[in-house]
């Protein structure tokens, strides 16, 4: 079964100079349902004012998509296992390094999830580890990239 996922990316010069390479990198990502997200190059790559600090950059979006995919599978597997999740937060971090050809790439994404469980059925440390392992194994995004995706020290608590 094949699925298609679409995103529209829009940029306009808006009358600014272009050939001198001093144009705004600000643009818009548009998704189904009408959601639009301000996007830009990272200010670490292209300095202000040519980048937009308040916008999402592709590197942040890459890290967020990995963390989001992992979380969605985790929630699914937790529910199927009878564990009530009250909240899930992740302070994921992506690390950019150079590959063998000297090209920059996101070489590692470190997930740092913190999960709060409620209800009477409490997962053991081994249960939580299995939920994360299975989530990583099934995450579509993690299965699509060559970067290392690792789990930091996951935190969890009970209400």
PDB file of C-alpha atoms in Angstrom:
ATOM      1  CA  UNK A   1       0.000   0.000   0.000  1.00  0.00           C
ATOM      2  CA  UNK A   2       1.483   3.328  -1.054  1.00  0.00           C
ATOM      3  CA  UNK A   3       0.619   6.622   0.575  1.00  0.00           C
ATOM      4  CA  UNK A   4       1.439  10.092  -0.652  1.00  0.00           C
ATOM      5  CA  UNK A   5       2.278  13.013   1.566  1.00  0.00           C
ATOM      6  CA  UNK A   6       2.391  16.503   0.149  1.00  0.00           C
ATOM      7  CA  UNK A   7       3.721  19.819   1.289  1.00  0.00           C
ATOM      8  CA  UNK A   8       3.722  23.075  -0.584  1.00  0.00           C
ATOM      9  CA  UNK A   9       6.754  25.336  -0.179  1.00  0.00           C
ATOM     10  CA  UNK A  10       6.358  28.982  -1.241  1.00  0.00           C
ATOM     11  CA  UNK A  11       8.994  31.708  -1.460  1.00  0.00           C
ATOM     12  CA  UNK A  12       8.845  35.063  -3.212  1.00  0.00           C
ATOM     13  CA  UNK A  13      11.650  37.522  -3.825  1.00  0.00           C
ATOM     14  CA  UNK A  14       9.363  40.450  -3.109  1.00  0.00           C
ATOM     15  CA  UNK A  15      11.465  42.943  -5.036  1.00  0.00           C
ATOM     16  CA  UNK A  16      14.612  42.395  -2.955  1.00  0.00           C
ATOM     17  CA  UNK A  17      18.027  42.030  -4.528  1.00  0.00           C
ATOM     18  CA  UNK A  18      18.798  38.427  -5.418  1.00  0.00           C
ATOM     19  CA  UNK A  19      21.956  38.032  -7.471  1.00  0.00           C
ATOM     20  CA  UNK A  20      24.092  39.381  -4.607  1.00  0.00           C
ATOM     21  CA  UNK A  21      22.829  36.443  -2.470  1.00  0.00           C
ATOM     22  CA  UNK A  22      21.369  38.852   0.098  1.00  0.00           C
ATOM     23  CA  UNK A  23      17.727  37.802  -0.167  1.00  0.00           C
ATOM     24  CA  UNK A  24      15.399  36.652   2.592  1.00  0.00           C
ATOM     25  CA  UNK A  25      15.318  32.933   3.226  1.00  0.00           C
ATOM     26  CA  UNK A  26      11.867  33.298   4.810  1.00  0.00           C
ATOM     27  CA  UNK A  27       9.205  31.190   3.148  1.00  0.00           C
ATOM     28  CA  UNK A  28       6.008  29.269   3.965  1.00  0.00           C
ATOM     29  CA  UNK A  29       5.214  25.586   4.278  1.00  0.00           C
ATOM     30  CA  UNK A  30       1.574  24.807   3.492  1.00  0.00           C
ATOM     31  CA  UNK A  31      -0.046  21.506   4.422  1.00  0.00           C
ATOM     32  CA  UNK A  32      -3.384  19.846   3.876  1.00  0.00           C
ATOM     33  CA  UNK A  33      -6.212  21.299   5.868  1.00  0.00           C
ATOM     34  CA  UNK A  34      -4.871  24.810   5.306  1.00  0.00           C
ATOM     35  CA  UNK A  35      -2.136  24.840   7.947  1.00  0.00           C
ATOM     36  CA  UNK A  36       0.675  27.213   7.045  1.00  0.00           C
ATOM     37  CA  UNK A  37       3.980  27.332   8.906  1.00  0.00           C
ATOM     38  CA  UNK A  38       6.531  30.146   8.613  1.00  0.00           C
ATOM     39  CA  UNK A  39       9.859  28.605   7.597  1.00  0.00           C
ATOM     40  CA  UNK A  40      13.384  29.831   6.979  1.00  0.00           C
ATOM     41  CA  UNK A  41      16.948  28.714   6.853  1.00  0.00           C
ATOM     42  CA  UNK A  42      18.546  28.248  10.252  1.00  0.00           C
ATOM     43  CA  UNK A  43      20.222  31.346  11.634  1.00  0.00           C
ATOM     44  CA  UNK A  44      23.190  29.049  12.325  1.00  0.00           C
ATOM     45  CA  UNK A  45      23.508  28.538   8.553  1.00  0.00           C
ATOM     46  CA  UNK A  46      22.402  31.898   7.147  1.00  0.00           C
ATOM     47  CA  UNK A  47      22.760  34.823   9.562  1.00  0.00           C
ATOM     48  CA  UNK A  48      20.127  37.397  10.432  1.00  0.00           C
ATOM     49  CA  UNK A  49      18.542  39.369   8.859  1.00  0.00           C
ATOM     50  CA  UNK A  50      18.534  37.017   5.861  1.00  0.00           C
ATOM     51  CA  UNK A  51      16.999  34.224   7.968  1.00  0.00           C
ATOM     52  CA  UNK A  52      13.929  34.490  10.144  1.00  0.00           C
ATOM     53  CA  UNK A  53      14.696  33.437  13.733  1.00  0.00           C
ATOM     54  CA  UNK A  54      11.010  32.984  14.635  1.00  0.00           C
ATOM     55  CA  UNK A  55      10.389  30.542  11.760  1.00  0.00           C
ATOM     56  CA  UNK A  56      10.909  26.779  11.673  1.00  0.00           C
ATOM     57  CA  UNK A  57      14.009  25.705   9.816  1.00  0.00           C
ATOM     58  CA  UNK A  58      14.365  22.389   7.944  1.00  0.00           C
ATOM     59  CA  UNK A  59      16.775  20.980  10.511  1.00  0.00           C
ATOM     60  CA  UNK A  60      14.376  21.681  13.395  1.00  0.00           C
ATOM     61  CA  UNK A  61      11.527  20.181  11.376  1.00  0.00           C
ATOM     62  CA  UNK A  62      13.587  17.039  10.763  1.00  0.00           C
ATOM     63  CA  UNK A  63      14.232  16.615  14.492  1.00  0.00           C
ATOM     64  CA  UNK A  64      10.584  17.376  15.331  1.00  0.00           C
ATOM     65  CA  UNK A  65       9.271  14.904  12.757  1.00  0.00           C
ATOM     66  CA  UNK A  66      11.427  12.102  14.209  1.00  0.00           C
ATOM     67  CA  UNK A  67      10.377  12.928  17.767  1.00  0.00           C
ATOM     68  CA  UNK A  68       6.715  13.247  16.783  1.00  0.00           C
ATOM     69  CA  UNK A  69       6.696   9.943  14.890  1.00  0.00           C
ATOM     70  CA  UNK A  70       8.329   8.152  17.837  1.00  0.00           C
ATOM     71  CA  UNK A  71       5.811   9.690  20.248  1.00  0.00           C
ATOM     72  CA  UNK A  72       2.795   8.714  18.140  1.00  0.00           C
ATOM     73  CA  UNK A  73       3.918   5.084  18.024  1.00  0.00           C
ATOM     74  CA  UNK A  74       4.727   5.152  21.754  1.00  0.00           C
ATOM     75  CA  UNK A  75       1.220   6.405  22.590  1.00  0.00           C
ATOM     76  CA  UNK A  76      -0.325   3.757  20.334  1.00  0.00           C
ATOM     77  CA  UNK A  77       1.690   0.917  21.864  1.00  0.00           C
ATOM     78  CA  UNK A  78       1.087   2.186  25.419  1.00  0.00           C
ATOM     79  CA  UNK A  79      -2.678   2.292  24.839  1.00  0.00           C
ATOM     80  CA  UNK A  80      -2.658  -1.205  23.325  1.00  0.00           C
ATOM     81  CA  UNK A  81      -0.686  -2.431  26.356  1.00  0.00           C
ATOM     82  CA  UNK A  82      -3.188  -0.925  28.790  1.00  0.00           C
ATOM     83  CA  UNK A  83      -0.923   1.846  30.109  1.00  0.00           C
ATOM     84  CA  UNK A  84      -2.611   5.223  30.589  1.00  0.00           C
ATOM     85  CA  UNK A  85      -0.385   8.080  29.402  1.00  0.00           C
ATOM     86  CA  UNK A  86      -1.246  11.442  30.938  1.00  0.00           C
ATOM     87  CA  UNK A  87       1.430  13.429  29.117  1.00  0.00           C
ATOM     88  CA  UNK A  88       4.432  12.970  26.851  1.00  0.00           C
ATOM     89  CA  UNK A  89       7.059  15.639  26.266  1.00  0.00           C
ATOM     90  CA  UNK A  90      10.289  15.354  24.332  1.00  0.00           C
ATOM     91  CA  UNK A  91      13.199  17.783  24.245  1.00  0.00           C
ATOM     92  CA  UNK A  92      14.779  16.199  21.168  1.00  0.00           C
ATOM     93  CA  UNK A  93      18.150  17.417  19.907  1.00  0.00           C
ATOM     94  CA  UNK A  94      19.687  17.012  16.457  1.00  0.00           C
ATOM     95  CA  UNK A  95      23.459  17.087  15.947  1.00  0.00           C
ATOM     96  CA  UNK A  96      24.956  18.292  12.684  1.00  0.00           C
ATOM     97  CA  UNK A  97      28.380  16.931  11.741  1.00  0.00           C
ATOM     98  CA  UNK A  98      30.294  16.221   8.548  1.00  0.00           C
ATOM     99  CA  UNK A  99      30.033  12.924   6.721  1.00  0.00           C
ATOM    100  CA  UNK A 100      32.870  11.034   4.989  1.00  0.00           C
ATOM    101  CA  UNK A 101      32.631  13.403   2.005  1.00  0.00           C
ATOM    102  CA  UNK A 102      32.872  16.451   4.265  1.00  0.00           C
ATOM    103  CA  UNK A 103      29.203  17.377   3.784  1.00  0.00           C
ATOM    104  CA  UNK A 104      27.145  18.589   6.711  1.00  0.00           C
ATOM    105  CA  UNK A 105      24.275  16.364   7.776  1.00  0.00           C
ATOM    106  CA  UNK A 106      22.170  15.650  10.831  1.00  0.00           C
ATOM    107  CA  UNK A 107      24.191  12.676  12.043  1.00  0.00           C
ATOM    108  CA  UNK A 108      22.277  11.979  15.226  1.00  0.00           C
ATOM    109  CA  UNK A 109      18.950  12.794  16.789  1.00  0.00           C
ATOM    110  CA  UNK A 110      18.731  12.278  20.524  1.00  0.00           C
ATOM    111  CA  UNK A 111      15.220  11.814  21.844  1.00  0.00           C
ATOM    112  CA  UNK A 112      14.666  12.828  25.466  1.00  0.00           C
ATOM    113  CA  UNK A 113      11.086  11.847  26.211  1.00  0.00           C
ATOM    114  CA  UNK A 114       9.453  12.412  29.569  1.00  0.00           C
ATOM    115  CA  UNK A 115       6.262  10.440  30.067  1.00  0.00           C
ATOM    116  CA  UNK A 116       3.741  10.693  32.874  1.00  0.00           C
ATOM    117  CA  UNK A 117       1.603   7.604  33.394  1.00  0.00           C
ATOM    118  CA  UNK A 118      -1.700   7.516  35.250  1.00  0.00           C
ATOM    119  CA  UNK A 119      -4.232   4.846  36.048  1.00  0.00           C
ATOM    120  CA  UNK A 120      -3.826   1.705  38.098  1.00  0.00           C
ATOM    121  CA  UNK A 121      -1.757  -0.364  35.633  1.00  0.00           C
ATOM    122  CA  UNK A 122       1.842   0.786  35.958  1.00  0.00           C
ATOM    123  CA  UNK A 123       4.567  -0.085  33.445  1.00  0.00           C
ATOM    124  CA  UNK A 124       7.883  -1.436  34.654  1.00  0.00           C
ATOM    125  CA  UNK A 125      11.188  -0.012  33.438  1.00  0.00           C
ATOM    126  CA  UNK A 126      11.334  -2.965  31.038  1.00  0.00           C
ATOM    127  CA  UNK A 127       7.818  -2.166  29.747  1.00  0.00           C
ATOM    128  CA  UNK A 128       8.822   1.447  29.055  1.00  0.00           C
ATOM    129  CA  UNK A 129      12.044   0.318  27.371  1.00  0.00           C
ATOM    130  CA  UNK A 130      10.058  -2.059  25.139  1.00  0.00           C
ATOM    131  CA  UNK A 131       7.554   0.675  24.273  1.00  0.00           C
ATOM    132  CA  UNK A 132      10.433   2.915  23.152  1.00  0.00           C
ATOM    133  CA  UNK A 133      12.200   0.086  21.307  1.00  0.00           C
ATOM    134  CA  UNK A 134       9.046  -0.890  19.425  1.00  0.00           C
ATOM    135  CA  UNK A 135       8.246   2.764  18.688  1.00  0.00           C
ATOM    136  CA  UNK A 136      11.678   3.311  17.163  1.00  0.00           C
ATOM    137  CA  UNK A 137      11.449   0.101  15.139  1.00  0.00           C
ATOM    138  CA  UNK A 138       8.088   1.089  13.660  1.00  0.00           C
ATOM    139  CA  UNK A 139       8.568   4.845  13.181  1.00  0.00           C
ATOM    140  CA  UNK A 140       8.218   5.594   9.465  1.00  0.00           C
ATOM    141  CA  UNK A 141      10.530   8.580   9.664  1.00  0.00           C
ATOM    142  CA  UNK A 142      13.280   6.762  11.586  1.00  0.00           C
ATOM    143  CA  UNK A 143      13.088   3.967   9.012  1.00  0.00           C
ATOM    144  CA  UNK A 144      13.571   6.556   6.258  1.00  0.00           C
ATOM    145  CA  UNK A 145      16.832   8.171   7.374  1.00  0.00           C
ATOM    146  CA  UNK A 146      20.458   7.152   7.730  1.00  0.00           C
ATOM    147  CA  UNK A 147      21.083   9.327  10.778  1.00  0.00           C
ATOM    148  CA  UNK A 148      21.382   7.662  14.144  1.00  0.00           C
ATOM    149  CA  UNK A 149      18.252   8.039  16.224  1.00  0.00           C
ATOM    150  CA  UNK A 150      18.983   7.326  19.890  1.00  0.00           C
ATOM    151  CA  UNK A 151      17.097   7.472  23.121  1.00  0.00           C
ATOM    152  CA  UNK A 152      18.632   9.628  25.818  1.00  0.00           C
ATOM    153  CA  UNK A 153      17.645   8.864  29.371  1.00  0.00           C
ATOM    154  CA  UNK A 154      13.876   8.676  29.091  1.00  0.00           C
ATOM    155  CA  UNK A 155      12.051   9.983  32.093  1.00  0.00           C
ATOM    156  CA  UNK A 156       8.719   8.784  33.279  1.00  0.00           C
ATOM    157  CA  UNK A 157       6.575   9.290  36.324  1.00  0.00           C
ATOM    158  CA  UNK A 158       3.177   8.415  37.668  1.00  0.00           C
ATOM    159  CA  UNK A 159       0.265  10.574  38.702  1.00  0.00           C
TER     160      UNK A 159
END
